[in-house]
Amino acid sequence: MPRKRVAVLISGRGSNMTALIEAAKAEDYPADICVVMSNRPDAAGLAHATAAGIATVTIDHAVFGKNREAFERAMQRDLQSRSIDLVCLAGFMRLLTPWLVRQWLGRMLNIHPALLPAFKGLHTHEAALQTGVKIHGATVHFVVPEMDSGPIICQGAVPVHDADTPRTLAARVLAVEHRLYPLALRLVAEGRVRIESGRCFVAGMAGGDGTMIVPSAEGCEPSR
Ligand code: GAR
């Protein structure tokens, strides 16, 4: 099967982008990162992409002022000109209009730093600490017009520690994101993800490796 042609859209640091670029170096990976597109000329990830030999494009949303449609049409033209099959949003911090989302239904992925549907939007780690959840994490999902709401492809969970700050929690979640996004892209690019009634079903995947109890119940549970 030919490798899928992927565009990664970023707005900043680009560490998830780097994780995807690294994963795509493997001979058996089913996708090529063909372009990294940024809506901000100062996105640090652009330099990393260039250093990795990946084409970069900046489509500065500020140049288009309030004309969101013209901004998105410029992106769409570029994506089409490169025959892109799949789009990965990786810290891309612009809301997309239903028009652009519809062009990519089932072909646009996003990574979100929380276990959706909990903590949509921004400041997810602060929200997790404020509400006191004991398990937090990250989600890769297909993009639909409603923000942070599409069918979930995969999720990774981490414990929340009592001493966590938003920074320490973000770092723990980010490490999971870097494993999760390459996995999600692989599954989608291999055609193993079927969407049915708003749910993703993944062919040939086990359900995960066990239960996580936080705080750890070790030593507190009756021995079996
Ligand atoms: C990541 O934590 C990603 O999940 C988050 O932004 C960060 C980007 O980091 N995305 C969102 O909050 C989207 N709403 P990166 O640029 O190093 O990949």
mmCIF file of C-alpha atoms in Angstrom, residues 21 24-25 30 39 70-71 85 90 106 110 118 129 135 137 145 156 161 170 194 199 206:
data_model
loop_
_atom_site.group_PDB
_atom_site.id
_atom_site.type_symbol
_atom_site.label_atom_id
_atom_site.label_comp_id
_atom_site.label_asym_id
_atom_site.label_seq_id
_atom_site.Cartn_x
_atom_site.Cartn_y
_atom_site.Cartn_z
ATOM 1 C CA ILE A 21 8.427 12.961 11.960
ATOM 2 C CA ALA A 24 7.653 8.239 9.982
ATOM 3 C CA LYS A 25 11.380 7.498 9.596
ATOM 4 C CA PRO A 30 2.461 3.793 6.665
ATOM 5 C CA ASN A 39 -0.334 29.764 11.045
ATOM 6 C CA ALA A 70 -9.715 33.392 2.985
ATOM 7 C CA PHE A 71 -7.172 32.018 5.498
ATOM 8 C CA ASP A 85 -4.330 12.441 2.266
ATOM 9 C CA ALA A 90 -0.474 19.144 16.464
ATOM 10 C CA GLY A 106 -12.504 11.298 8.645
ATOM 11 C CA ASN A 110 -6.221 16.296 16.478
ATOM 12 C CA ALA A 118 -13.406 15.885 30.049
ATOM 13 C CA LEU A 129 -5.911 19.785 39.126
ATOM 14 C CA ILE A 135 -6.304 10.125 36.264
ATOM 15 C CA GLY A 137 -4.176 12.072 29.937
ATOM 16 C CA PRO A 145 -17.091 20.954 13.446
ATOM 17 C CA GLY A 156 -3.396 7.557 27.019
ATOM 18 C CA HIS A 161 0.100 13.198 41.880
ATOM 19 C CA ALA A 170 1.723 18.766 31.449
ATOM 20 C CA ARG A 194 -13.661 2.357 11.212
ATOM 21 C CA ARG A 199 -17.285 5.751 17.632
ATOM 22 C CA ALA A 206 -6.343 -5.391 22.175
#
